[in-house]
mmCIF file with all atom_site columns, C-alpha atoms in Angstrom:
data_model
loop_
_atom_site.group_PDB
_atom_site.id
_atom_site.type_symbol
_atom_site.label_atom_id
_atom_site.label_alt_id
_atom_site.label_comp_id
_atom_site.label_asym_id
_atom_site.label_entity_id
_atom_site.label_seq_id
_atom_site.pdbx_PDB_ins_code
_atom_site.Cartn_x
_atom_site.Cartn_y
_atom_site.Cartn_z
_atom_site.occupancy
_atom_site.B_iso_or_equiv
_atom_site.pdbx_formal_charge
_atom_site.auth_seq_id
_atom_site.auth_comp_id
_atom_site.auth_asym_id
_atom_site.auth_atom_id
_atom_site.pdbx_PDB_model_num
ATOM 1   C CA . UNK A 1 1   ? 103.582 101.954 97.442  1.00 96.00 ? 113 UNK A CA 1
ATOM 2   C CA . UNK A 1 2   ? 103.905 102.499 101.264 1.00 96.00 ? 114 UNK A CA 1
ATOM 3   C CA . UNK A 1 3   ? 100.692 104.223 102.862 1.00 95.00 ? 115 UNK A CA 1
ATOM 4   C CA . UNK A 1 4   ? 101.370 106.412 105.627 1.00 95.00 ? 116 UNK A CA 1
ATOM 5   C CA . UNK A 1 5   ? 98.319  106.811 107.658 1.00 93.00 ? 117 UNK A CA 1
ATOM 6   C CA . UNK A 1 6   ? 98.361  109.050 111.047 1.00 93.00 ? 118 UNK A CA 1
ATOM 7   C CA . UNK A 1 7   ? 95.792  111.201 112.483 1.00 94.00 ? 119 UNK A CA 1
ATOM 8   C CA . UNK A 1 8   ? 95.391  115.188 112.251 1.00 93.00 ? 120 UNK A CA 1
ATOM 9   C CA . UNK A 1 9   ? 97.418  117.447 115.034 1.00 90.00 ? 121 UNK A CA 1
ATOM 10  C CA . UNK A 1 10  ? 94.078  117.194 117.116 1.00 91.00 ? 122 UNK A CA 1
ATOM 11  C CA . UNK A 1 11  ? 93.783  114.234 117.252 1.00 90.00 ? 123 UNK A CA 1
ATOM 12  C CA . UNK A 1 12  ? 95.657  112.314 119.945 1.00 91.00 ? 124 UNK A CA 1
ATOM 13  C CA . UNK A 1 13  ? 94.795  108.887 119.151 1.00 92.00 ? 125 UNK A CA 1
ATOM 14  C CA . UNK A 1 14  ? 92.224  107.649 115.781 1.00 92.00 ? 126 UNK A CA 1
ATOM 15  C CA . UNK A 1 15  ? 89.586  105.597 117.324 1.00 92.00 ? 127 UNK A CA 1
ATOM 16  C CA . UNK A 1 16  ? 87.129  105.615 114.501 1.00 91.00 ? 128 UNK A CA 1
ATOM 17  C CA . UNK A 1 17  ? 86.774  102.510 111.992 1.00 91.00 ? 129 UNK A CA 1
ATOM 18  C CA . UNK A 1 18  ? 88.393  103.564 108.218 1.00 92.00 ? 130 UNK A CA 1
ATOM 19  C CA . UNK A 1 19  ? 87.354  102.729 104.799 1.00 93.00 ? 131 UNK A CA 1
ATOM 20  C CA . UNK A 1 20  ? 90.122  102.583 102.314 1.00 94.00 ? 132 UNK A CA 1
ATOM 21  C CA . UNK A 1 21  ? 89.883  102.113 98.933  1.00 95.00 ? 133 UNK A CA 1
ATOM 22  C CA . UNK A 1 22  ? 92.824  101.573 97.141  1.00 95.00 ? 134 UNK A CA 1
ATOM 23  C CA . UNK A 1 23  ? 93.016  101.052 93.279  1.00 94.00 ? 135 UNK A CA 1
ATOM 24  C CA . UNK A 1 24  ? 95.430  101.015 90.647  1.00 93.00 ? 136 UNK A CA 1
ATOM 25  C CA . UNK A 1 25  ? 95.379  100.001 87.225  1.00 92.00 ? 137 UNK A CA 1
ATOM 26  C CA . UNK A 1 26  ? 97.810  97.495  88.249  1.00 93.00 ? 138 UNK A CA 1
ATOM 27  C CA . UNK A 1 27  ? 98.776  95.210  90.471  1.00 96.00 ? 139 UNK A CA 1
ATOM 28  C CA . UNK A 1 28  ? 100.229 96.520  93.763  1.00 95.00 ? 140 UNK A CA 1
ATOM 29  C CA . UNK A 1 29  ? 101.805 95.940  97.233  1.00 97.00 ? 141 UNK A CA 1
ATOM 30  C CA . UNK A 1 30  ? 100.688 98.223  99.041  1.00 96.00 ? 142 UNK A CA 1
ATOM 31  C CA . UNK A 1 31  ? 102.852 98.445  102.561 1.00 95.00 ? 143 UNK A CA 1
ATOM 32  C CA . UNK A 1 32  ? 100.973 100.184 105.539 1.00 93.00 ? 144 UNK A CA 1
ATOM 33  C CA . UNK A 1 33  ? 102.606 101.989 107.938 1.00 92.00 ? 145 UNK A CA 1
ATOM 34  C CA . UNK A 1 34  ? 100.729 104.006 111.192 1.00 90.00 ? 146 UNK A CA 1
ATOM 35  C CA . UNK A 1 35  ? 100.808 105.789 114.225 1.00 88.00 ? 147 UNK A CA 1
ATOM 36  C CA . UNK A 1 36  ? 98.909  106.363 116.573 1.00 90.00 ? 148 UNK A CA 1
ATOM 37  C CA . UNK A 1 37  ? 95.503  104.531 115.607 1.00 89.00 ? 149 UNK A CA 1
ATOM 38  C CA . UNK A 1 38  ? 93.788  102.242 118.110 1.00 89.00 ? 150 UNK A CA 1
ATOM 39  C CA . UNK A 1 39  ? 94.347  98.762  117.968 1.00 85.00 ? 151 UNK A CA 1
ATOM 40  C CA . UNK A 1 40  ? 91.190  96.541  117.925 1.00 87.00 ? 152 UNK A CA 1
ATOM 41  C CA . UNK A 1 41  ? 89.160  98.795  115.597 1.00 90.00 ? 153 UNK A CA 1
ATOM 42  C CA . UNK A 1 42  ? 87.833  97.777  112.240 1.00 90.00 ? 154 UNK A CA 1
ATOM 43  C CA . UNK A 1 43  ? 89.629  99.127  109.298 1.00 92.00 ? 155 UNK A CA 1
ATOM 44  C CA . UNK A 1 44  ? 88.638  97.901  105.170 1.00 94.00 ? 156 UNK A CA 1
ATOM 45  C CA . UNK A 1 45  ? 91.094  98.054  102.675 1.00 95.00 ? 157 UNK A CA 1
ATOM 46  C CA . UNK A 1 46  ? 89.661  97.270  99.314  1.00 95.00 ? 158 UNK A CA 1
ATOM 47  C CA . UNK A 1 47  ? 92.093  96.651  97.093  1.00 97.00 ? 159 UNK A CA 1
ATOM 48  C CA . UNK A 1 48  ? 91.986  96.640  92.990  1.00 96.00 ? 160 UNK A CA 1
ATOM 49  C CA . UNK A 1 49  ? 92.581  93.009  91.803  1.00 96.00 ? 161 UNK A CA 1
ATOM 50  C CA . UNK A 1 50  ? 95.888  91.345  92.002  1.00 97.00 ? 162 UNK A CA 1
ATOM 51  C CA . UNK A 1 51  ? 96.852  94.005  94.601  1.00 97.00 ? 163 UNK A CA 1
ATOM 52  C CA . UNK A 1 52  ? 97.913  93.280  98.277  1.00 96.00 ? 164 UNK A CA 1
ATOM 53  C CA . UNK A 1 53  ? 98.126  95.054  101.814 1.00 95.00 ? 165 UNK A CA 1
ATOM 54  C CA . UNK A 1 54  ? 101.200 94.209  103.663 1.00 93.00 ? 166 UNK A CA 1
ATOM 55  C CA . UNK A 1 55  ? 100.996 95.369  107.543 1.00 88.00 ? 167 UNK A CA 1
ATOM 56  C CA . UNK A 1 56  ? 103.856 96.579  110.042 1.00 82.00 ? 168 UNK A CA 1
ATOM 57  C CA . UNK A 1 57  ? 104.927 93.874  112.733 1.00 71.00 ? 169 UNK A CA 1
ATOM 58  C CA . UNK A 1 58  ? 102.622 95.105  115.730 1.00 64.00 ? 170 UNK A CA 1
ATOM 59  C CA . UNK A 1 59  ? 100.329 96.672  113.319 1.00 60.00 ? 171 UNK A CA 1
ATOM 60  C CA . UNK A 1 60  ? 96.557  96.571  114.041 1.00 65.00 ? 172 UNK A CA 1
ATOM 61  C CA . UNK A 1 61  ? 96.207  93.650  111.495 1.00 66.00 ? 173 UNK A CA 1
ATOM 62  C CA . UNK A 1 62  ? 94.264  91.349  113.344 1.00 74.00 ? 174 UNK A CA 1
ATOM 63  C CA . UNK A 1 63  ? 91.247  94.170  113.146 1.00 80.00 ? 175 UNK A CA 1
ATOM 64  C CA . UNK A 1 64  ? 91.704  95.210  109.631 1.00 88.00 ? 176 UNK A CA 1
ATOM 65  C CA . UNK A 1 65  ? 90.487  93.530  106.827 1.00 91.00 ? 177 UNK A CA 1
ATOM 66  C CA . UNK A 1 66  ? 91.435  93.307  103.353 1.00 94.00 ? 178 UNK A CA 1
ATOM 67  C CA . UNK A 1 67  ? 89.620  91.905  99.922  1.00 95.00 ? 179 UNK A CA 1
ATOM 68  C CA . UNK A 1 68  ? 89.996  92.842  96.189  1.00 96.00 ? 180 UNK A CA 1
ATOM 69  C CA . UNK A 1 69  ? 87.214  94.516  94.331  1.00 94.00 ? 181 UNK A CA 1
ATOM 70  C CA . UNK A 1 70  ? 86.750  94.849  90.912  1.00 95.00 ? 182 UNK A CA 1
ATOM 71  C CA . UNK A 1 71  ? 86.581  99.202  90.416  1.00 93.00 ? 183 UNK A CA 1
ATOM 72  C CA . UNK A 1 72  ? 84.775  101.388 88.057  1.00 92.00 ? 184 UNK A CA 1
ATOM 73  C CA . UNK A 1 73  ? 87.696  102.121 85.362  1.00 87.00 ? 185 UNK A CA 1
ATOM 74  C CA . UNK A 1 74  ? 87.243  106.071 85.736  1.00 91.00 ? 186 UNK A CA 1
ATOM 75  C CA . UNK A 1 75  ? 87.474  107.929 88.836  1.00 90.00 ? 187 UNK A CA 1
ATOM 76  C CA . UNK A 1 76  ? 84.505  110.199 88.294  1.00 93.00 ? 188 UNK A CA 1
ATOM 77  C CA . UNK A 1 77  ? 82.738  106.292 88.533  1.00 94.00 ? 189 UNK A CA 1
ATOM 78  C CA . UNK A 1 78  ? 84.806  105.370 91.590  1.00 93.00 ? 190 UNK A CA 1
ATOM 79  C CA . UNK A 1 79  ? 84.123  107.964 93.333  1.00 93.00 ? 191 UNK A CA 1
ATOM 80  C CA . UNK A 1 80  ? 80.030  107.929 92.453  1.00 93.00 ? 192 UNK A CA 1
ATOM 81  C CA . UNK A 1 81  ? 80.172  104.660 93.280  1.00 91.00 ? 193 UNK A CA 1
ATOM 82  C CA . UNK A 1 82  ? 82.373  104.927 96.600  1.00 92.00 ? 194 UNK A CA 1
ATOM 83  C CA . UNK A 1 83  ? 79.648  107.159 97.784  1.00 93.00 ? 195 UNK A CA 1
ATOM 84  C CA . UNK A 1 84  ? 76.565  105.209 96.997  1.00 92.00 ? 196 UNK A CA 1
ATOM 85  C CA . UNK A 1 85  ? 77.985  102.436 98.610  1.00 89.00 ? 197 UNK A CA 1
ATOM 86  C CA . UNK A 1 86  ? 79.252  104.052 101.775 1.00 87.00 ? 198 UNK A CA 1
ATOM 87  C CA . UNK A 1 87  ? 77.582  107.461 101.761 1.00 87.00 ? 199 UNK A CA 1
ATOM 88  C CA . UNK A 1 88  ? 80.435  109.869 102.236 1.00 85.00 ? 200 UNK A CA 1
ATOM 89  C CA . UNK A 1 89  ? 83.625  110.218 100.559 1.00 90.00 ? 201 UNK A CA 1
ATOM 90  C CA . UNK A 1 90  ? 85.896  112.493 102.929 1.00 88.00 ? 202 UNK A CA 1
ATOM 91  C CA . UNK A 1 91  ? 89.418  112.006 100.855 1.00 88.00 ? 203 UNK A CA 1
ATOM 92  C CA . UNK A 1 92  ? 89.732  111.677 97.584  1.00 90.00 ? 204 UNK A CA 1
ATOM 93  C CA . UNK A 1 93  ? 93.360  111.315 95.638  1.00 89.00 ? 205 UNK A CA 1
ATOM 94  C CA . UNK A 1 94  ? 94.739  110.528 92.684  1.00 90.00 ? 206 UNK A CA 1
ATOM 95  C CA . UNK A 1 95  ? 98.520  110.123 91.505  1.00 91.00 ? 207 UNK A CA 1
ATOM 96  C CA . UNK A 1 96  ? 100.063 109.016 88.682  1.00 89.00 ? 208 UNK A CA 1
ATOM 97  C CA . UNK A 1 97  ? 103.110 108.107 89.900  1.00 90.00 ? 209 UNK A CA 1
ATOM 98  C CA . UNK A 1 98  ? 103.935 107.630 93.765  1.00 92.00 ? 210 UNK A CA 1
ATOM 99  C CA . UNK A 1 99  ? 105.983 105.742 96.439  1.00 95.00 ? 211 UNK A CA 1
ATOM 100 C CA . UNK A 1 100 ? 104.896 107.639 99.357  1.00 96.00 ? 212 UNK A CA 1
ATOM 101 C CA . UNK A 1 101 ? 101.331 108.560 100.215 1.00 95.00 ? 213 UNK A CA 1
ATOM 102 C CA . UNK A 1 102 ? 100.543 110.376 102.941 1.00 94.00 ? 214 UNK A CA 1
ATOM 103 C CA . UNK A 1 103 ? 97.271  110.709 105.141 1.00 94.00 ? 215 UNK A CA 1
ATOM 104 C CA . UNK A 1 104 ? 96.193  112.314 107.838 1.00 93.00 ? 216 UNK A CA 1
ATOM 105 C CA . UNK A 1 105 ? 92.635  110.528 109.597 1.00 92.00 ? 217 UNK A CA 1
ATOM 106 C CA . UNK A 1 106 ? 90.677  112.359 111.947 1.00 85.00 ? 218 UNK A CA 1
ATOM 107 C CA . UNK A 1 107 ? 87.221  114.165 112.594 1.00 65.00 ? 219 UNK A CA 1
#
């Protein structure tokens, strides 16, 4: 699954750190691709177990960090627990079936 991550139209560069949580009831590559976020700033990817992130050549992966976590099975948990643990959720998706997903980061 290739996650497209860019800011909103205001936004001229994203310069915030980014939480990402990215779970699937199986095993996944999931391929980043960006534009226009800063390089140097901290960005999670939690990823369900078995899964992967795979970043661009140039990409900001030197700031960004990846680990598997073990998720609550339904999302109504995930999400619960997503905002216990960080104390806001600001996007919240689910698909069934995807090969594209697109986001748009900002204020």
């Amino acid at each position: 699954v290739t996650l497209h991550l860019n800011p909103i139209s205001s936004v001229h560069i994203h310069q915030k750190p980014l939480v990402f949580l990215l779970n699937s009831p199986l095993p996944l590559v999931w391929k980043l691709k960006t534009e226009r976020l800063a390089p140097g700033i901290q960005r999670f990817f939690f990823v369900s177990l078995g899964s992967v992130v795979q970043f661009e050549k140039g990409n900001f992966s030197l700031s960004a960090e990846t680990e598997e976590r073990l998720f609550p099975e339904k999302n109504e948990q995930l999400l619960q627990w997503a905002q216990k643990e960080y104390g806001a959720v600001t996007s919240f998706t689910e698909l069934k079936i995807s090969r594209n997903i697109y986001i748009k980061v900002g204020e």
